[in-house]
Amino acid sequence: MTPRFESLERLRDRVRALSTRDRRALLLGLLILGPALGWIGIVRPWQSALASLAETAGAEESLLQRERALLREAPTLPGRLSEARATLARKEARLVQSVNPALAEAEVVGLVEELARANRALFLEARSVALGVGEEPPPGLIPIRLNVRVESDFEGILDFLHAIESDPLLIRVVGLSMQAGESGVMNFMAVIEAYASREEVT
Protein backbone atom coordinates (compact mmCIF):
# COMPACT_ATOMS: atom_id res chain seq x y z
CA MET A 1 0.00 0.00 0.00
CA THR A 2 1.32 3.40 -0.89
CA PRO A 3 1.99 6.05 1.78
CA ARG A 4 -0.90 8.11 0.45
CA PHE A 5 -3.41 5.30 0.91
CA GLU A 6 -1.96 4.57 4.36
CA SER A 7 -2.56 8.19 5.37
CA LEU A 8 -6.15 8.00 4.14
CA GLU A 9 -6.72 4.78 6.08
CA ARG A 10 -5.34 6.30 9.27
CA LEU A 11 -7.54 9.39 8.77
CA ARG A 12 -10.60 7.18 8.23
CA ASP A 13 -9.81 5.18 11.36
CA ARG A 14 -9.48 8.36 13.41
CA VAL A 15 -12.83 9.64 12.13
CA ARG A 16 -14.48 6.31 13.02
CA ALA A 17 -12.96 6.50 16.46
CA LEU A 18 -14.66 9.83 17.10
CA SER A 19 -17.86 9.98 19.04
CA THR A 20 -21.13 10.78 17.28
CA ARG A 21 -21.03 14.30 18.71
CA ASP A 22 -17.47 14.88 17.51
CA ARG A 23 -18.30 13.53 14.04
CA ARG A 24 -21.23 15.98 13.83
CA ALA A 25 -18.99 18.86 14.90
CA LEU A 26 -16.44 17.83 12.28
CA LEU A 27 -19.13 17.62 9.59
CA LEU A 28 -20.52 21.02 10.59
CA GLY A 29 -17.04 22.53 10.39
CA LEU A 30 -16.55 21.08 6.92
CA LEU A 31 -19.92 22.48 5.82
CA ILE A 32 -18.89 25.93 7.07
CA LEU A 33 -15.31 25.92 5.79
CA GLY A 34 -16.02 24.11 2.55
CA PRO A 35 -17.56 27.10 0.67
CA ALA A 36 -14.85 29.44 1.98
CA LEU A 37 -12.10 27.08 0.88
CA GLY A 38 -13.83 26.64 -2.47
CA TRP A 39 -14.02 30.45 -2.88
CA ILE A 40 -10.36 30.91 -2.00
CA GLY A 41 -9.03 27.96 -3.96
CA ILE A 42 -11.32 27.89 -7.00
CA VAL A 43 -13.67 30.82 -7.53
CA ARG A 44 -11.31 33.70 -6.74
CA PRO A 45 -8.43 32.44 -8.95
CA TRP A 46 -10.95 31.79 -11.73
CA GLN A 47 -12.34 35.34 -11.44
CA SER A 48 -8.81 36.79 -11.46
CA ALA A 49 -7.90 34.78 -14.55
CA LEU A 50 -11.15 35.84 -16.23
CA ALA A 51 -10.48 39.54 -15.45
CA SER A 52 -6.92 39.24 -16.80
CA LEU A 53 -8.24 37.57 -19.94
CA ALA A 54 -10.83 40.34 -20.42
CA GLU A 55 -8.14 43.02 -19.99
CA THR A 56 -5.88 41.31 -22.52
CA ALA A 57 -8.77 40.95 -24.96
CA GLY A 58 -9.61 44.65 -24.55
CA ALA A 59 -6.01 45.67 -25.23
CA GLU A 60 -5.86 43.43 -28.30
CA GLU A 61 -9.16 44.86 -29.55
CA SER A 62 -7.88 48.42 -29.07
CA LEU A 63 -4.67 47.57 -30.95
CA LEU A 64 -6.70 45.97 -33.73
CA GLN A 65 -8.88 49.09 -34.05
CA ARG A 66 -5.80 51.33 -34.29
CA GLU A 67 -4.26 49.08 -36.94
CA ARG A 68 -7.50 49.11 -38.95
CA ALA A 69 -7.67 52.92 -38.68
CA LEU A 70 -4.04 53.14 -39.86
CA LEU A 71 -4.83 50.87 -42.82
CA ARG A 72 -7.80 53.06 -43.73
CA GLU A 73 -5.59 56.16 -43.61
CA ALA A 74 -2.67 54.54 -45.45
CA PRO A 75 -3.67 55.85 -48.92
CA THR A 76 -3.68 59.43 -47.59
CA LEU A 77 -0.32 59.21 -45.78
CA PRO A 78 1.94 60.14 -48.75
CA GLY A 79 -0.13 63.28 -49.41
CA ARG A 80 -0.13 64.22 -45.74
CA LEU A 81 3.62 63.67 -45.56
CA SER A 82 4.15 65.92 -48.58
CA GLU A 83 1.92 68.56 -47.02
CA ALA A 84 3.85 68.36 -43.74
CA ARG A 85 7.15 68.73 -45.61
CA ALA A 86 5.81 71.73 -47.53
CA THR A 87 4.63 73.33 -44.27
CA LEU A 88 8.03 72.71 -42.68
CA ALA A 89 9.78 74.21 -45.72
CA ARG A 90 7.58 77.32 -45.51
CA LYS A 91 8.40 77.72 -41.83
CA GLU A 92 12.11 77.23 -42.45
CA ALA A 93 11.96 79.85 -45.22
CA ARG A 94 10.78 82.33 -42.57
CA LEU A 95 14.12 81.97 -40.75
CA VAL A 96 17.64 83.06 -41.68
CA GLN A 97 19.54 79.99 -42.90
CA SER A 98 23.16 81.14 -42.39
CA VAL A 99 25.33 79.01 -40.15
CA ASN A 100 26.91 81.72 -37.97
CA PRO A 101 25.82 85.12 -36.56
CA ALA A 102 28.01 87.23 -38.86
CA LEU A 103 26.74 85.54 -42.01
CA ALA A 104 23.16 85.65 -40.71
CA GLU A 105 23.42 89.40 -40.15
CA ALA A 106 24.98 89.92 -43.59
CA GLU A 107 22.12 87.94 -45.15
CA VAL A 108 19.51 90.18 -43.52
CA VAL A 109 21.38 93.37 -44.46
CA GLY A 110 21.63 92.19 -48.07
CA LEU A 111 17.90 91.48 -48.17
CA VAL A 112 16.99 94.88 -46.70
CA GLU A 113 19.27 96.63 -49.18
CA GLU A 114 17.64 94.73 -52.05
CA LEU A 115 14.11 95.57 -50.82
CA ALA A 116 15.06 99.25 -50.52
CA ARG A 117 16.44 99.34 -54.05
CA ALA A 118 13.34 97.59 -55.45
CA ASN A 119 11.05 100.15 -53.80
CA ARG A 120 12.81 103.41 -54.76
CA ALA A 121 14.47 103.84 -51.36
CA LEU A 122 18.13 104.72 -50.90
CA PHE A 123 19.76 102.34 -48.46
CA LEU A 124 22.16 104.29 -46.22
CA GLU A 125 23.30 101.96 -43.45
CA ALA A 126 22.46 99.06 -41.17
CA ARG A 127 23.99 98.59 -37.72
CA SER A 128 23.66 95.69 -35.33
CA VAL A 129 21.61 96.43 -32.19
CA ALA A 130 21.77 94.40 -28.97
CA LEU A 131 18.63 93.32 -27.14
CA GLY A 132 17.49 95.65 -24.40
CA VAL A 133 17.99 94.93 -20.70
CA GLY A 134 15.53 92.26 -19.59
CA GLU A 135 14.55 91.29 -23.14
CA GLU A 136 14.49 87.55 -23.78
CA PRO A 137 14.77 86.02 -27.27
CA PRO A 138 11.97 83.72 -28.44
CA PRO A 139 12.56 80.08 -27.39
CA GLY A 140 14.80 78.23 -29.84
CA LEU A 141 15.52 81.36 -31.92
CA ILE A 142 18.37 83.85 -32.18
CA PRO A 143 17.20 87.39 -32.96
CA ILE A 144 19.13 89.42 -35.54
CA ARG A 145 18.30 93.03 -34.69
CA LEU A 146 19.43 95.87 -36.96
CA ASN A 147 19.07 99.63 -37.01
CA VAL A 148 18.36 100.41 -40.67
CA ARG A 149 18.42 103.88 -42.27
CA VAL A 150 17.02 104.67 -45.72
CA GLU A 151 15.88 107.75 -47.66
CA SER A 152 12.91 108.08 -49.99
CA ASP A 153 9.69 109.98 -50.45
CA PHE A 154 6.70 109.11 -48.29
CA GLU A 155 5.30 106.65 -50.83
CA GLY A 156 8.66 104.94 -51.22
CA ILE A 157 8.93 104.53 -47.44
CA LEU A 158 5.46 102.92 -47.32
CA ASP A 159 6.34 100.58 -50.18
CA PHE A 160 9.59 99.64 -48.44
CA LEU A 161 7.77 98.85 -45.19
CA HIS A 162 5.19 96.79 -47.04
CA ALA A 163 7.95 94.86 -48.81
CA ILE A 164 9.58 94.05 -45.45
CA GLU A 165 6.30 92.84 -43.97
CA SER A 166 5.36 90.70 -46.99
CA ASP A 167 8.78 89.12 -47.56
CA PRO A 168 8.93 85.34 -47.03
CA LEU A 169 11.65 85.92 -44.42
CA LEU A 170 10.13 86.80 -41.06
CA ILE A 171 11.15 90.40 -40.32
CA ARG A 172 9.57 92.27 -37.43
CA VAL A 173 9.67 96.07 -37.18
CA VAL A 174 10.57 96.79 -33.54
CA GLY A 175 10.69 100.59 -33.82
CA LEU A 176 10.78 103.34 -36.41
CA SER A 177 11.14 107.06 -36.84
CA MET A 178 11.03 109.51 -39.79
CA GLN A 179 12.45 112.93 -40.42
CA ALA A 180 11.43 115.19 -43.27
CA GLY A 181 14.29 116.37 -45.44
CA GLU A 182 14.52 118.68 -48.40
CA SER A 183 12.36 118.35 -51.54
CA GLY A 184 10.00 115.84 -49.92
CA VAL A 185 12.76 113.33 -49.09
CA MET A 186 12.15 111.43 -45.85
CA ASN A 187 14.97 110.18 -43.67
CA PHE A 188 13.62 106.88 -42.34
CA MET A 189 15.10 104.84 -39.50
CA ALA A 190 13.75 101.49 -38.39
CA VAL A 191 14.84 98.85 -35.90
CA ILE A 192 14.05 95.51 -37.51
CA GLU A 193 14.47 91.99 -36.23
CA ALA A 194 14.85 88.71 -38.13
CA TYR A 195 15.37 85.28 -36.60
CA ALA A 196 17.64 82.29 -37.05
CA SER A 197 17.17 78.85 -35.57
CA ARG A 198 19.37 78.31 -32.53
CA GLU A 199 20.10 74.80 -33.85
CA GLU A 200 21.44 76.15 -37.13
CA VAL A 201 23.52 79.13 -35.99
CA THR A 202 26.78 78.34 -34.19
PDB file of C-alpha atoms in Angstrom:
ATOM      1  CA  MET A   1       0.000   0.000   0.000  1.00  0.00           C
ATOM      2  CA  THR A   2       1.323   3.401  -0.888  1.00  0.00           C
ATOM      3  CA  PRO A   3       1.985   6.049   1.777  1.00  0.00           C
ATOM      4  CA  ARG A   4      -0.897   8.109   0.449  1.00  0.00           C
ATOM      5  CA  PHE A   5      -3.409   5.302   0.908  1.00  0.00           C
ATOM      6  CA  GLU A   6      -1.963   4.569   4.361  1.00  0.00           C
ATOM      7  CA  SER A   7      -2.556   8.186   5.369  1.00  0.00           C
ATOM      8  CA  LEU A   8      -6.148   7.998   4.137  1.00  0.00           C
ATOM      9  CA  GLU A   9      -6.720   4.779   6.079  1.00  0.00           C
ATOM     10  CA  ARG A  10      -5.335   6.298   9.267  1.00  0.00           C
ATOM     11  CA  LEU A  11      -7.540   9.393   8.767  1.00  0.00           C
ATOM     12  CA  ARG A  12     -10.599   7.178   8.232  1.00  0.00           C
ATOM     13  CA  ASP A  13      -9.807   5.183  11.365  1.00  0.00           C
ATOM     14  CA  ARG A  14      -9.477   8.357  13.406  1.00  0.00           C
ATOM     15  CA  VAL A  15     -12.826   9.635  12.126  1.00  0.00           C
ATOM     16  CA  ARG A  16     -14.480   6.306  13.018  1.00  0.00           C
ATOM     17  CA  ALA A  17     -12.957   6.498  16.462  1.00  0.00           C
ATOM     18  CA  LEU A  18     -14.661   9.830  17.105  1.00  0.00           C
ATOM     19  CA  SER A  19     -17.865   9.982  19.038  1.00  0.00           C
ATOM     20  CA  THR A  20     -21.128  10.777  17.284  1.00  0.00           C
ATOM     21  CA  ARG A  21     -21.026  14.298  18.710  1.00  0.00           C
ATOM     22  CA  ASP A  22     -17.471  14.881  17.507  1.00  0.00           C
ATOM     23  CA  ARG A  23     -18.301  13.534  14.045  1.00  0.00           C
ATOM     24  CA  ARG A  24     -21.232  15.980  13.829  1.00  0.00           C
ATOM     25  CA  ALA A  25     -18.987  18.862  14.898  1.00  0.00           C
ATOM     26  CA  LEU A  26     -16.438  17.835  12.279  1.00  0.00           C
ATOM     27  CA  LEU A  27     -19.134  17.619   9.594  1.00  0.00           C
ATOM     28  CA  LEU A  28     -20.521  21.025  10.595  1.00  0.00           C
ATOM     29  CA  GLY A  29     -17.039  22.531  10.386  1.00  0.00           C
ATOM     30  CA  LEU A  30     -16.550  21.076   6.919  1.00  0.00           C
ATOM     31  CA  LEU A  31     -19.919  22.476   5.822  1.00  0.00           C
ATOM     32  CA  ILE A  32     -18.886  25.931   7.071  1.00  0.00           C
ATOM     33  CA  LEU A  33     -15.307  25.918   5.794  1.00  0.00           C
ATOM     34  CA  GLY A  34     -16.017  24.106   2.545  1.00  0.00           C
ATOM     35  CA  PRO A  35     -17.562  27.098   0.670  1.00  0.00           C
ATOM     36  CA  ALA A  36     -14.853  29.438   1.980  1.00  0.00           C
ATOM     37  CA  LEU A  37     -12.104  27.079   0.880  1.00  0.00           C
ATOM     38  CA  GLY A  38     -13.833  26.645  -2.474  1.00  0.00           C
ATOM     39  CA  TRP A  39     -14.016  30.453  -2.876  1.00  0.00           C
ATOM     40  CA  ILE A  40     -10.363  30.911  -1.996  1.00  0.00           C
ATOM     41  CA  GLY A  41      -9.034  27.960  -3.959  1.00  0.00           C
ATOM     42  CA  ILE A  42     -11.322  27.885  -6.995  1.00  0.00           C
ATOM     43  CA  VAL A  43     -13.668  30.823  -7.526  1.00  0.00           C
ATOM     44  CA  ARG A  44     -11.313  33.697  -6.741  1.00  0.00           C
ATOM     45  CA  PRO A  45      -8.429  32.437  -8.946  1.00  0.00           C
ATOM     46  CA  TRP A  46     -10.945  31.786 -11.726  1.00  0.00           C
ATOM     47  CA  GLN A  47     -12.341  35.343 -11.442  1.00  0.00           C
ATOM     48  CA  SER A  48      -8.810  36.793 -11.457  1.00  0.00           C
ATOM     49  CA  ALA A  49      -7.899  34.779 -14.549  1.00  0.00           C
ATOM     50  CA  LEU A  50     -11.145  35.843 -16.228  1.00  0.00           C
ATOM     51  CA  ALA A  51     -10.484  39.538 -15.449  1.00  0.00           C
ATOM     52  CA  SER A  52      -6.922  39.239 -16.797  1.00  0.00           C
ATOM     53  CA  LEU A  53      -8.245  37.574 -19.944  1.00  0.00           C
ATOM     54  CA  ALA A  54     -10.827  40.343 -20.420  1.00  0.00           C
ATOM     55  CA  GLU A  55      -8.143  43.021 -19.989  1.00  0.00           C
ATOM     56  CA  THR A  56      -5.880  41.310 -22.520  1.00  0.00           C
ATOM     57  CA  ALA A  57      -8.765  40.952 -24.956  1.00  0.00           C
ATOM     58  CA  GLY A  58      -9.613  44.654 -24.546  1.00  0.00           C
ATOM     59  CA  ALA A  59      -6.008  45.670 -25.227  1.00  0.00           C
ATOM     60  CA  GLU A  60      -5.865  43.426 -28.298  1.00  0.00           C
ATOM     61  CA  GLU A  61      -9.163  44.865 -29.547  1.00  0.00           C
ATOM     62  CA  SER A  62      -7.879  48.420 -29.075  1.00  0.00           C
ATOM     63  CA  LEU A  63      -4.671  47.570 -30.950  1.00  0.00           C
ATOM     64  CA  LEU A  64      -6.701  45.971 -33.733  1.00  0.00           C
ATOM     65  CA  GLN A  65      -8.879  49.088 -34.052  1.00  0.00           C
ATOM     66  CA  ARG A  66      -5.796  51.326 -34.287  1.00  0.00           C
ATOM     67  CA  GLU A  67      -4.265  49.079 -36.942  1.00  0.00           C
ATOM     68  CA  ARG A  68      -7.501  49.113 -38.952  1.00  0.00           C
ATOM     69  CA  ALA A  69      -7.667  52.922 -38.683  1.00  0.00           C
ATOM     70  CA  LEU A  70      -4.043  53.137 -39.860  1.00  0.00           C
ATOM     71  CA  LEU A  71      -4.827  50.874 -42.816  1.00  0.00           C
ATOM     72  CA  ARG A  72      -7.801  53.063 -43.732  1.00  0.00           C
ATOM     73  CA  GLU A  73      -5.588  56.159 -43.615  1.00  0.00           C
ATOM     74  CA  ALA A  74      -2.675  54.539 -45.451  1.00  0.00           C
ATOM     75  CA  PRO A  75      -3.670  55.853 -48.920  1.00  0.00           C
ATOM     76  CA  THR A  76      -3.675  59.432 -47.586  1.00  0.00           C
ATOM     77  CA  LEU A  77      -0.321  59.207 -45.780  1.00  0.00           C
ATOM     78  CA  PRO A  78       1.943  60.140 -48.746  1.00  0.00           C
ATOM     79  CA  GLY A  79      -0.127  63.277 -49.409  1.00  0.00           C
ATOM     80  CA  ARG A  80      -0.132  64.217 -45.736  1.00  0.00           C
ATOM     81  CA  LEU A  81       3.623  63.669 -45.559  1.00  0.00           C
ATOM     82  CA  SER A  82       4.147  65.924 -48.585  1.00  0.00           C
ATOM     83  CA  GLU A  83       1.923  68.562 -47.019  1.00  0.00           C
ATOM     84  CA  ALA A  84       3.847  68.361 -43.738  1.00  0.00           C
ATOM     85  CA  ARG A  85       7.148  68.728 -45.611  1.00  0.00           C
ATOM     86  CA  ALA A  86       5.813  71.733 -47.526  1.00  0.00           C
ATOM     87  CA  THR A  87       4.626  73.329 -44.272  1.00  0.00           C
ATOM     88  CA  LEU A  88       8.035  72.714 -42.676  1.00  0.00           C
ATOM     89  CA  ALA A  89       9.777  74.207 -45.721  1.00  0.00           C
ATOM     90  CA  ARG A  90       7.583  77.323 -45.509  1.00  0.00           C
ATOM     91  CA  LYS A  91       8.399  77.721 -41.832  1.00  0.00           C
ATOM     92  CA  GLU A  92      12.111  77.225 -42.445  1.00  0.00           C
ATOM     93  CA  ALA A  93      11.964  79.850 -45.224  1.00  0.00           C
ATOM     94  CA  ARG A  94      10.781  82.328 -42.568  1.00  0.00           C
ATOM     95  CA  LEU A  95      14.119  81.969 -40.750  1.00  0.00           C
ATOM     96  CA  VAL A  96      17.639  83.064 -41.679  1.00  0.00           C
ATOM     97  CA  GLN A  97      19.543  79.995 -42.903  1.00  0.00           C
ATOM     98  CA  SER A  98      23.156  81.143 -42.394  1.00  0.00           C
ATOM     99  CA  VAL A  99      25.330  79.011 -40.152  1.00  0.00           C
ATOM    100  CA  ASN A 100      26.914  81.725 -37.967  1.00  0.00           C
ATOM    101  CA  PRO A 101      25.821  85.117 -36.560  1.00  0.00           C
ATOM    102  CA  ALA A 102      28.009  87.232 -38.860  1.00  0.00           C
ATOM    103  CA  LEU A 103      26.736  85.544 -42.009  1.00  0.00           C
ATOM    104  CA  ALA A 104      23.161  85.652 -40.706  1.00  0.00           C
ATOM    105  CA  GLU A 105      23.416  89.397 -40.148  1.00  0.00           C
ATOM    106  CA  ALA A 106      24.976  89.916 -43.589  1.00  0.00           C
ATOM    107  CA  GLU A 107      22.117  87.937 -45.152  1.00  0.00           C
ATOM    108  CA  VAL A 108      19.508  90.184 -43.516  1.00  0.00           C
ATOM    109  CA  VAL A 109      21.382  93.372 -44.462  1.00  0.00           C
ATOM    110  CA  GLY A 110      21.627  92.185 -48.066  1.00  0.00           C
ATOM    111  CA  LEU A 111      17.900  91.480 -48.174  1.00  0.00           C
ATOM    112  CA  VAL A 112      16.989  94.875 -46.704  1.00  0.00           C
ATOM    113  CA  GLU A 113      19.268  96.630 -49.178  1.00  0.00           C
ATOM    114  CA  GLU A 114      17.639  94.726 -52.046  1.00  0.00           C
ATOM    115  CA  LEU A 115      14.110  95.570 -50.822  1.00  0.00           C
ATOM    116  CA  ALA A 116      15.056  99.250 -50.518  1.00  0.00           C
ATOM    117  CA  ARG A 117      16.439  99.344 -54.053  1.00  0.00           C
ATOM    118  CA  ALA A 118      13.342  97.587 -55.445  1.00  0.00           C
ATOM    119  CA  ASN A 119      11.051 100.152 -53.799  1.00  0.00           C
ATOM    120  CA  ARG A 120      12.810 103.406 -54.757  1.00  0.00           C
ATOM    121  CA  ALA A 121      14.474 103.835 -51.361  1.00  0.00           C
ATOM    122  CA  LEU A 122      18.131 104.718 -50.903  1.00  0.00           C
ATOM    123  CA  PHE A 123      19.765 102.339 -48.461  1.00  0.00           C
ATOM    124  CA  LEU A 124      22.156 104.287 -46.224  1.00  0.00           C
ATOM    125  CA  GLU A 125      23.305 101.961 -43.451  1.00  0.00           C
ATOM    126  CA  ALA A 126      22.462  99.057 -41.168  1.00  0.00           C
ATOM    127  CA  ARG A 127      23.987  98.594 -37.721  1.00  0.00           C
ATOM    128  CA  SER A 128      23.659  95.692 -35.328  1.00  0.00           C
ATOM    129  CA  VAL A 129      21.607  96.427 -32.188  1.00  0.00           C
ATOM    130  CA  ALA A 130      21.766  94.403 -28.970  1.00  0.00           C
ATOM    131  CA  LEU A 131      18.625  93.324 -27.140  1.00  0.00           C
ATOM    132  CA  GLY A 132      17.488  95.648 -24.398  1.00  0.00           C
ATOM    133  CA  VAL A 133      17.985  94.934 -20.699  1.00  0.00           C
ATOM    134  CA  GLY A 134      15.528  92.256 -19.586  1.00  0.00           C
ATOM    135  CA  GLU A 135      14.554  91.286 -23.137  1.00  0.00           C
ATOM    136  CA  GLU A 136      14.490  87.551 -23.783  1.00  0.00           C
ATOM    137  CA  PRO A 137      14.769  86.023 -27.273  1.00  0.00           C
ATOM    138  CA  PRO A 138      11.973  83.718 -28.435  1.00  0.00           C
ATOM    139  CA  PRO A 139      12.556  80.080 -27.391  1.00  0.00           C
ATOM    140  CA  GLY A 140      14.802  78.227 -29.842  1.00  0.00           C
ATOM    141  CA  LEU A 141      15.521  81.359 -31.923  1.00  0.00           C
ATOM    142  CA  ILE A 142      18.373  83.846 -32.185  1.00  0.00           C
ATOM    143  CA  PRO A 143      17.201  87.394 -32.956  1.00  0.00           C
ATOM    144  CA  ILE A 144      19.133  89.425 -35.539  1.00  0.00           C
ATOM    145  CA  ARG A 145      18.300  93.029 -34.688  1.00  0.00           C
ATOM    146  CA  LEU A 146      19.427  95.870 -36.959  1.00  0.00           C
ATOM    147  CA  ASN A 147      19.069  99.632 -37.008  1.00  0.00           C
ATOM    148  CA  VAL A 148      18.360 100.415 -40.675  1.00  0.00           C
ATOM    149  CA  ARG A 149      18.416 103.881 -42.266  1.00  0.00           C
ATOM    150  CA  VAL A 150      17.020 104.671 -45.724  1.00  0.00           C
ATOM    151  CA  GLU A 151      15.883 107.747 -47.662  1.00  0.00           C
ATOM    152  CA  SER A 152      12.912 108.078 -49.993  1.00  0.00           C
ATOM    153  CA  ASP A 153       9.691 109.981 -50.447  1.00  0.00           C
ATOM    154  CA  PHE A 154       6.702 109.108 -48.292  1.00  0.00           C
ATOM    155  CA  GLU A 155       5.295 106.647 -50.830  1.00  0.00           C
ATOM    156  CA  GLY A 156       8.659 104.941 -51.224  1.00  0.00           C
ATOM    157  CA  ILE A 157       8.926 104.534 -47.439  1.00  0.00           C
ATOM    158  CA  LEU A 158       5.462 102.924 -47.320  1.00  0.00           C
ATOM    159  CA  ASP A 159       6.344 100.576 -50.181  1.00  0.00           C
ATOM    160  CA  PHE A 160       9.592  99.643 -48.438  1.00  0.00           C
ATOM    161  CA  LEU A 161       7.773  98.846 -45.187  1.00  0.00           C
ATOM    162  CA  HIS A 162       5.190  96.791 -47.036  1.00  0.00           C
ATOM    163  CA  ALA A 163       7.949  94.858 -48.811  1.00  0.00           C
ATOM    164  CA  ILE A 164       9.585  94.051 -45.447  1.00  0.00           C
ATOM    165  CA  GLU A 165       6.297  92.844 -43.966  1.00  0.00           C
ATOM    166  CA  SER A 166       5.361  90.704 -46.991  1.00  0.00           C
ATOM    167  CA  ASP A 167       8.780  89.121 -47.561  1.00  0.00           C
ATOM    168  CA  PRO A 168       8.927  85.337 -47.026  1.00  0.00           C
ATOM    169  CA  LEU A 169      11.649  85.922 -44.421  1.00  0.00           C
ATOM    170  CA  LEU A 170      10.126  86.802 -41.063  1.00  0.00           C
ATOM    171  CA  ILE A 171      11.150  90.400 -40.317  1.00  0.00           C
ATOM    172  CA  ARG A 172       9.569  92.270 -37.430  1.00  0.00           C
ATOM    173  CA  VAL A 173       9.673  96.070 -37.176  1.00  0.00           C
ATOM    174  CA  VAL A 174      10.573  96.792 -33.540  1.00  0.00           C
ATOM    175  CA  GLY A 175      10.694 100.587 -33.820  1.00  0.00           C
ATOM    176  CA  LEU A 176      10.776 103.341 -36.409  1.00  0.00           C
ATOM    177  CA  SER A 177      11.144 107.058 -36.835  1.00  0.00           C
ATOM    178  CA  MET A 178      11.028 109.506 -39.792  1.00  0.00           C
ATOM    179  CA  GLN A 179      12.447 112.931 -40.417  1.00  0.00           C
ATOM    180  CA  ALA A 180      11.428 115.189 -43.270  1.00  0.00           C
ATOM    181  CA  GLY A 181      14.289 116.367 -45.436  1.00  0.00           C
ATOM    182  CA  GLU A 182      14.517 118.683 -48.403  1.00  0.00           C
ATOM    183  CA  SER A 183      12.362 118.353 -51.541  1.00  0.00           C
ATOM    184  CA  GLY A 184      10.002 115.836 -49.919  1.00  0.00           C
ATOM    185  CA  VAL A 185      12.759 113.333 -49.095  1.00  0.00           C
ATOM    186  CA  MET A 186      12.152 111.429 -45.851  1.00  0.00           C
ATOM    187  CA  ASN A 187      14.971 110.178 -43.667  1.00  0.00           C
ATOM    188  CA  PHE A 188      13.619 106.879 -42.341  1.00  0.00           C
ATOM    189  CA  MET A 189      15.104 104.841 -39.497  1.00  0.00           C
ATOM    190  CA  ALA A 190      13.750 101.488 -38.386  1.00  0.00           C
ATOM    191  CA  VAL A 191      14.835  98.855 -35.901  1.00  0.00           C
ATOM    192  CA  ILE A 192      14.048  95.513 -37.506  1.00  0.00           C
ATOM    193  CA  GLU A 193      14.466  91.986 -36.226  1.00  0.00           C
ATOM    194  CA  ALA A 194      14.848  88.713 -38.133  1.00  0.00           C
ATOM    195  CA  TYR A 195      15.371  85.278 -36.602  1.00  0.00           C
ATOM    196  CA  ALA A 196      17.643  82.293 -37.050  1.00  0.00           C
ATOM    197  CA  SER A 197      17.172  78.855 -35.570  1.00  0.00           C
ATOM    198  CA  ARG A 198      19.372  78.313 -32.528  1.00  0.00           C
ATOM    199  CA  GLU A 199      20.104  74.802 -33.846  1.00  0.00           C
ATOM    200  CA  GLU A 200      21.443  76.146 -37.134  1.00  0.00           C
ATOM    201  CA  VAL A 201      23.521  79.127 -35.987  1.00  0.00           C
ATOM    202  CA  THR A 202      26.779  78.336 -34.195  1.00  0.00           C
TER     203      THR A 202
END
